[in-house]
C-alpha cells in the first residue's frame, strides 16, 4: 500500500509547489508595478530590469519536477523566495554611459583615424604659420635695432650731396648753366617759395644766439604760432553769434550796400576789440583748447630740461657742482685727473654716511 501513499503525497506537494510559484509570480508582478509607478520618466529603462529577474522566481518550477521524481526531499524546503534585488538594477547614468560606449563602438575606426589626422595636420599648419610669423618679426626687430636712424639720415644726406655734385660737374663739363638747367624742374612760384624759405632759414641761423629776453620771447611766440592749427569753422560760428547778439542789442547796424552785400557797422565802437577792451576775459575755452595748452606747457618743460642736460653734459657737469666759478672749475678738474683714483672711495663713504 506504500506506493499509492507516495503517489498521493507527491500530488499534494506538487499542488503546494504550484501555489507557491503562483504566489511568487504575483509578488514579482506587484513589485514591478510599484517600481513602475515610483520611477521617474527619465528612468524608464530601469523599470524593465526586474522583468528580466522573473526567471529567477520561476526557478522552483524546475525543482518541482525534481521533487516529482524524488520522494525523499521535501518540496517546501527547496522553494526559496528570491525577490528582485534593487541593488542589481542599473542606474540611468550607467545606461546612458553604455549607450554612448555602444555608439562610439559603432563609429568606423577608419573615419575616426581620418578625423584625428585632419586635426593633427591643422595643428601642424598653425604651428608652422606661427613659427614663420615669429621669425619674420624677430628679423625685422633685429634690423631695427641694428639700424641707427641718425646714421641712416646722414647717409641719405651724403648721397643727396654726392648726386648734386656729380650732376653739377657733368653739366659744367658740357658747358651749360647748372642753375638754369636745375630750374627747369621747378615752377616760378615754387622757386620763389624755396628762395624765401632759404633766406628765412639763414636769418634764423644767424639769430640763434641769445640777445635779450624780448627777442627770445618773440622767437618762442613765432614758434608757437607755427604749431597752432586754427579752427576756422568754430571761428566763423562764434563770429556770427557775436554779430547777431550785437545787432539784437543795438550795438551794430546791418547795412546793405548797392551790390547787395551786408556790412556790420559799429555805432559806438564797443563791438570790435581795442587795446582797452576786456571782453576777452569772458571767453570760455573748450576742453580741447585747455588740453592743447597743457600739452604745450609740458613740451616746453621737457625741452628746457633737455637743453639743460645737454649743456651740463657738454660742460662736464653731469655730477655735483663743486666749483664757484670757471677758474675754480678748471682747477678742480686738474685735481680730479690726478687724485680721483685715491679719493673716490673716501668721497663715496662720506656721501653714504659710513665714514664716521
Short mmCIF file of N, CA and C in Angstrom, two decimals, residues 50-149:
data_model
loop_
_atom_site.label_atom_id
_atom_site.label_comp_id
_atom_site.label_asym_id
_atom_site.label_seq_id
_atom_site.Cartn_x
_atom_site.Cartn_y
_atom_site.Cartn_z
N UNK A 50 13.60 44.53 -13.49
CA UNK A 50 13.07 43.43 -12.68
C UNK A 50 12.38 42.37 -13.51
N UNK A 51 11.88 42.74 -14.72
CA UNK A 51 11.19 41.73 -15.54
C UNK A 51 12.17 40.65 -15.94
N UNK A 52 13.41 41.06 -16.17
CA UNK A 52 14.43 40.06 -16.53
C UNK A 52 14.76 39.14 -15.37
N UNK A 53 14.39 39.55 -14.16
CA UNK A 53 14.68 38.74 -12.97
C UNK A 53 13.57 37.72 -12.68
N UNK A 54 12.47 37.74 -13.44
CA UNK A 54 11.35 36.82 -13.17
C UNK A 54 11.76 35.38 -13.31
N UNK A 55 12.61 35.03 -14.29
CA UNK A 55 13.04 33.62 -14.35
C UNK A 55 13.70 33.15 -13.07
N UNK A 56 14.26 34.07 -12.29
CA UNK A 56 14.86 33.64 -11.02
C UNK A 56 13.77 33.18 -10.07
N UNK A 57 12.59 33.85 -10.13
CA UNK A 57 11.48 33.44 -9.26
C UNK A 57 10.88 32.14 -9.73
N UNK A 58 10.86 31.88 -11.02
CA UNK A 58 10.27 30.67 -11.56
C UNK A 58 11.21 29.47 -11.47
N UNK A 59 12.39 29.69 -10.87
CA UNK A 59 13.33 28.59 -10.73
C UNK A 59 12.78 27.41 -9.96
N UNK A 60 11.90 27.60 -8.91
CA UNK A 60 11.37 26.43 -8.19
C UNK A 60 10.58 25.50 -9.09
N UNK A 61 10.09 25.95 -10.25
CA UNK A 61 9.36 25.05 -11.15
C UNK A 61 10.24 23.91 -11.61
N UNK A 62 11.49 24.23 -11.87
CA UNK A 62 12.43 23.18 -12.26
C UNK A 62 12.64 22.22 -11.11
N UNK A 63 12.70 22.78 -9.89
CA UNK A 63 12.89 21.93 -8.72
C UNK A 63 11.65 21.08 -8.45
N UNK A 64 10.49 21.59 -8.88
CA UNK A 64 9.26 20.81 -8.68
C UNK A 64 9.29 19.53 -9.49
N UNK A 65 9.80 19.60 -10.69
CA UNK A 65 9.93 18.37 -11.48
C UNK A 65 10.90 17.40 -10.84
N UNK A 66 11.87 17.96 -10.20
CA UNK A 66 12.81 17.09 -9.48
C UNK A 66 12.13 16.42 -8.29
N UNK A 67 11.21 17.18 -7.64
CA UNK A 67 10.50 16.63 -6.48
C UNK A 67 9.58 15.50 -6.90
N UNK A 68 9.02 15.63 -8.11
CA UNK A 68 8.13 14.56 -8.57
C UNK A 68 8.87 13.25 -8.72
N UNK A 69 10.13 13.29 -9.10
CA UNK A 69 10.92 12.06 -9.27
C UNK A 69 11.58 11.62 -7.99
N UNK A 70 11.71 12.58 -7.02
CA UNK A 70 12.36 12.24 -5.76
C UNK A 70 11.33 12.29 -4.66
N UNK A 71 11.19 11.28 -3.92
CA UNK A 71 10.21 11.21 -2.84
C UNK A 71 10.82 11.44 -1.50
N UNK A 72 12.14 11.56 -1.42
CA UNK A 72 12.79 11.70 -0.13
C UNK A 72 13.08 13.14 0.24
N UNK A 73 12.97 14.11 -0.69
CA UNK A 73 13.30 15.52 -0.40
C UNK A 73 12.03 16.30 -0.26
N UNK A 74 11.96 17.16 0.72
CA UNK A 74 10.77 17.96 0.98
C UNK A 74 10.68 19.10 -0.02
N UNK A 75 9.53 19.28 -0.69
CA UNK A 75 9.42 20.36 -1.67
C UNK A 75 9.34 21.73 -1.04
N UNK A 76 8.82 21.85 0.15
CA UNK A 76 8.66 23.17 0.79
C UNK A 76 10.00 23.77 1.13
N UNK A 77 10.93 22.89 1.55
CA UNK A 77 12.24 23.40 1.92
C UNK A 77 13.06 23.81 0.71
N UNK A 78 12.77 23.20 -0.47
CA UNK A 78 13.56 23.52 -1.65
C UNK A 78 13.16 24.84 -2.30
N UNK A 79 11.91 25.27 -2.07
CA UNK A 79 11.46 26.52 -2.68
C UNK A 79 12.02 27.70 -1.89
N UNK A 80 12.73 28.56 -2.54
CA UNK A 80 13.33 29.76 -1.92
C UNK A 80 12.79 30.98 -2.62
N UNK A 81 12.20 31.90 -1.83
CA UNK A 81 11.66 33.15 -2.37
C UNK A 81 12.82 34.12 -2.61
N UNK A 82 12.96 34.49 -3.82
CA UNK A 82 14.02 35.43 -4.20
C UNK A 82 13.40 36.67 -4.83
N UNK A 83 13.12 37.69 -4.02
CA UNK A 83 12.56 38.93 -4.60
C UNK A 83 13.61 39.62 -5.46
N UNK A 84 13.15 40.41 -6.39
CA UNK A 84 14.11 41.13 -7.26
C UNK A 84 14.97 42.09 -6.45
N UNK A 85 16.27 41.97 -6.63
CA UNK A 85 17.21 42.82 -5.88
C UNK A 85 17.26 44.20 -6.50
N UNK A 86 17.07 45.21 -5.65
CA UNK A 86 17.11 46.59 -6.13
C UNK A 86 18.54 47.07 -6.39
N UNK A 87 19.51 46.40 -5.70
CA UNK A 87 20.89 46.84 -5.88
C UNK A 87 21.43 46.49 -7.27
N UNK A 88 20.85 45.40 -7.86
CA UNK A 88 21.34 44.98 -9.18
C UNK A 88 20.74 45.80 -10.31
N UNK A 89 19.78 46.69 -9.99
CA UNK A 89 19.14 47.49 -11.04
C UNK A 89 20.11 48.57 -11.52
N UNK A 90 20.42 48.65 -12.79
CA UNK A 90 21.35 49.69 -13.28
C UNK A 90 20.69 51.06 -13.23
N UNK A 91 21.51 52.08 -12.98
CA UNK A 91 21.01 53.46 -12.92
C UNK A 91 20.91 54.06 -14.31
N UNK A 92 20.29 55.27 -14.37
CA UNK A 92 20.14 55.95 -15.68
C UNK A 92 21.49 56.38 -16.23
N UNK A 93 22.41 56.81 -15.32
CA UNK A 93 23.72 57.23 -15.79
C UNK A 93 24.49 56.08 -16.41
N UNK A 94 24.37 54.91 -15.79
CA UNK A 94 25.06 53.74 -16.34
C UNK A 94 24.49 53.36 -17.70
N UNK A 95 23.16 53.48 -17.83
CA UNK A 95 22.54 53.16 -19.12
C UNK A 95 22.99 54.12 -20.21
N UNK A 96 23.03 55.43 -19.85
CA UNK A 96 23.48 56.42 -20.84
C UNK A 96 24.93 56.18 -21.21
N UNK A 97 25.76 55.82 -20.20
CA UNK A 97 27.16 55.54 -20.49
C UNK A 97 27.32 54.34 -21.41
N UNK A 98 26.48 53.31 -21.15
CA UNK A 98 26.55 52.14 -22.02
C UNK A 98 26.13 52.47 -23.44
N UNK A 99 25.08 53.32 -23.55
CA UNK A 99 24.64 53.72 -24.89
C UNK A 99 25.72 54.51 -25.63
N UNK A 100 26.39 55.44 -24.90
CA UNK A 100 27.45 56.22 -25.54
C UNK A 100 28.62 55.33 -25.95
N UNK A 101 28.95 54.34 -25.08
CA UNK A 101 30.02 53.42 -25.45
C UNK A 101 29.66 52.60 -26.67
N UNK A 102 28.38 52.18 -26.71
CA UNK A 102 27.94 51.41 -27.87
C UNK A 102 27.98 52.25 -29.14
N UNK A 103 27.58 53.56 -29.01
CA UNK A 103 27.61 54.43 -30.18
C UNK A 103 29.03 54.68 -30.65
N UNK A 104 29.95 54.85 -29.67
CA UNK A 104 31.34 55.06 -30.05
C UNK A 104 31.95 53.82 -30.67
N UNK A 105 31.48 52.65 -30.21
CA UNK A 105 31.99 51.42 -30.81
C UNK A 105 31.49 51.23 -32.24
N UNK A 106 30.28 51.81 -32.49
CA UNK A 106 29.71 51.68 -33.82
C UNK A 106 30.40 52.58 -34.85
N UNK A 107 31.18 53.62 -34.38
CA UNK A 107 31.87 54.52 -35.30
C UNK A 107 32.98 53.75 -36.03
N UNK A 108 33.09 54.08 -37.28
CA UNK A 108 34.09 53.40 -38.10
C UNK A 108 35.49 53.81 -37.64
N UNK A 109 36.37 52.89 -37.31
CA UNK A 109 37.73 53.26 -36.88
C UNK A 109 38.50 54.03 -37.96
N UNK A 110 38.23 53.73 -39.22
CA UNK A 110 38.93 54.45 -40.29
C UNK A 110 38.54 55.92 -40.32
N UNK A 111 37.22 56.20 -40.11
CA UNK A 111 36.76 57.60 -40.09
C UNK A 111 37.35 58.34 -38.89
N UNK A 112 37.41 57.63 -37.73
CA UNK A 112 37.99 58.26 -36.54
C UNK A 112 39.47 58.58 -36.76
N UNK A 113 40.20 57.68 -37.36
CA UNK A 113 41.62 57.92 -37.63
C UNK A 113 41.80 59.06 -38.64
N UNK A 114 40.91 59.13 -39.62
CA UNK A 114 40.98 60.20 -40.61
C UNK A 114 40.72 61.56 -39.97
N UNK A 115 39.74 61.61 -39.05
CA UNK A 115 39.44 62.87 -38.35
C UNK A 115 40.62 63.31 -37.49
N UNK A 116 41.23 62.37 -36.79
CA UNK A 116 42.39 62.72 -35.96
C UNK A 116 43.55 63.20 -36.82
N UNK A 117 43.76 62.59 -37.97
CA UNK A 117 44.83 63.02 -38.85
C UNK A 117 44.59 64.43 -39.39
N UNK A 118 43.30 64.75 -39.70
CA UNK A 118 42.98 66.10 -40.17
C UNK A 118 43.25 67.14 -39.09
N UNK A 119 42.86 66.83 -37.84
CA UNK A 119 43.13 67.75 -36.74
C UNK A 119 44.63 67.92 -36.51
N UNK A 120 45.37 66.83 -36.63
CA UNK A 120 46.81 66.91 -36.43
C UNK A 120 47.47 67.77 -37.52
N UNK A 121 47.01 67.63 -38.77
CA UNK A 121 47.57 68.44 -39.85
C UNK A 121 47.22 69.91 -39.67
N UNK A 122 45.99 70.19 -39.17
CA UNK A 122 45.62 71.59 -38.92
C UNK A 122 46.50 72.20 -37.85
N UNK A 123 46.78 71.44 -36.79
CA UNK A 123 47.68 71.93 -35.74
C UNK A 123 49.09 72.14 -36.27
N UNK A 124 49.54 71.25 -37.13
CA UNK A 124 50.87 71.42 -37.73
C UNK A 124 50.95 72.68 -38.58
N UNK A 125 49.90 72.93 -39.38
CA UNK A 125 49.89 74.13 -40.21
C UNK A 125 49.86 75.39 -39.36
N UNK A 126 49.08 75.36 -38.27
CA UNK A 126 49.02 76.51 -37.37
C UNK A 126 50.37 76.77 -36.72
N UNK A 127 51.03 75.72 -36.27
CA UNK A 127 52.34 75.89 -35.65
C UNK A 127 53.36 76.42 -36.65
N UNK A 128 53.29 75.95 -37.90
CA UNK A 128 54.22 76.42 -38.93
C UNK A 128 53.99 77.90 -39.24
N UNK A 129 52.71 78.31 -39.33
CA UNK A 129 52.41 79.72 -39.59
C UNK A 129 52.91 80.61 -38.46
N UNK A 130 52.68 80.18 -37.22
CA UNK A 130 53.13 80.97 -36.07
C UNK A 130 54.65 81.07 -36.05
N UNK A 131 55.33 79.98 -36.36
CA UNK A 131 56.79 80.00 -36.37
C UNK A 131 57.32 80.95 -37.44
N UNK A 132 56.73 80.92 -38.64
CA UNK A 132 57.17 81.83 -39.70
C UNK A 132 56.91 83.29 -39.34
N UNK A 133 55.76 83.55 -38.74
CA UNK A 133 55.44 84.92 -38.35
C UNK A 133 56.40 85.42 -37.27
N UNK A 134 56.68 84.57 -36.28
CA UNK A 134 57.62 84.97 -35.22
C UNK A 134 59.02 85.22 -35.77
N UNK A 135 59.45 84.37 -36.70
CA UNK A 135 60.77 84.56 -37.31
C UNK A 135 60.83 85.87 -38.09
N UNK A 136 59.75 86.20 -38.79
CA UNK A 136 59.72 87.45 -39.55
C UNK A 136 59.77 88.65 -38.63
N UNK A 137 59.00 88.61 -37.53
CA UNK A 137 59.01 89.73 -36.58
C UNK A 137 60.37 89.88 -35.90
N UNK A 138 60.98 88.75 -35.56
CA UNK A 138 62.31 88.81 -34.92
C UNK A 138 63.34 89.39 -35.88
N UNK A 139 63.25 89.03 -37.17
CA UNK A 139 64.18 89.58 -38.16
C UNK A 139 64.01 91.08 -38.31
N UNK A 140 62.76 91.54 -38.39
CA UNK A 140 62.50 92.97 -38.51
C UNK A 140 62.98 93.73 -37.27
N UNK A 141 62.76 93.13 -36.09
CA UNK A 141 63.19 93.78 -34.86
C UNK A 141 64.71 93.88 -34.80
N UNK A 142 65.39 92.82 -35.20
CA UNK A 142 66.86 92.86 -35.21
C UNK A 142 67.38 93.90 -36.20
N UNK A 143 66.70 94.03 -37.34
CA UNK A 143 67.11 95.05 -38.30
C UNK A 143 66.88 96.45 -37.76
N UNK A 144 65.77 96.65 -37.07
CA UNK A 144 65.51 97.97 -36.48
C UNK A 144 66.54 98.31 -35.41
N UNK A 145 66.90 97.31 -34.60
CA UNK A 145 67.89 97.56 -33.55
C UNK A 145 69.28 97.78 -34.13
N UNK A 146 69.58 97.11 -35.24
CA UNK A 146 70.91 97.25 -35.84
C UNK A 146 71.06 98.53 -36.64
N UNK A 147 69.95 99.18 -36.99
CA UNK A 147 70.00 100.39 -37.81
C UNK A 147 69.87 101.61 -36.92
N UNK A 148 70.80 102.53 -37.06
CA UNK A 148 70.76 103.79 -36.33
C UNK A 148 70.05 104.84 -37.19
N UNK A 149 68.93 105.41 -36.73
CA UNK A 149 68.21 106.39 -37.56
C UNK A 149 69.05 107.61 -37.91
#
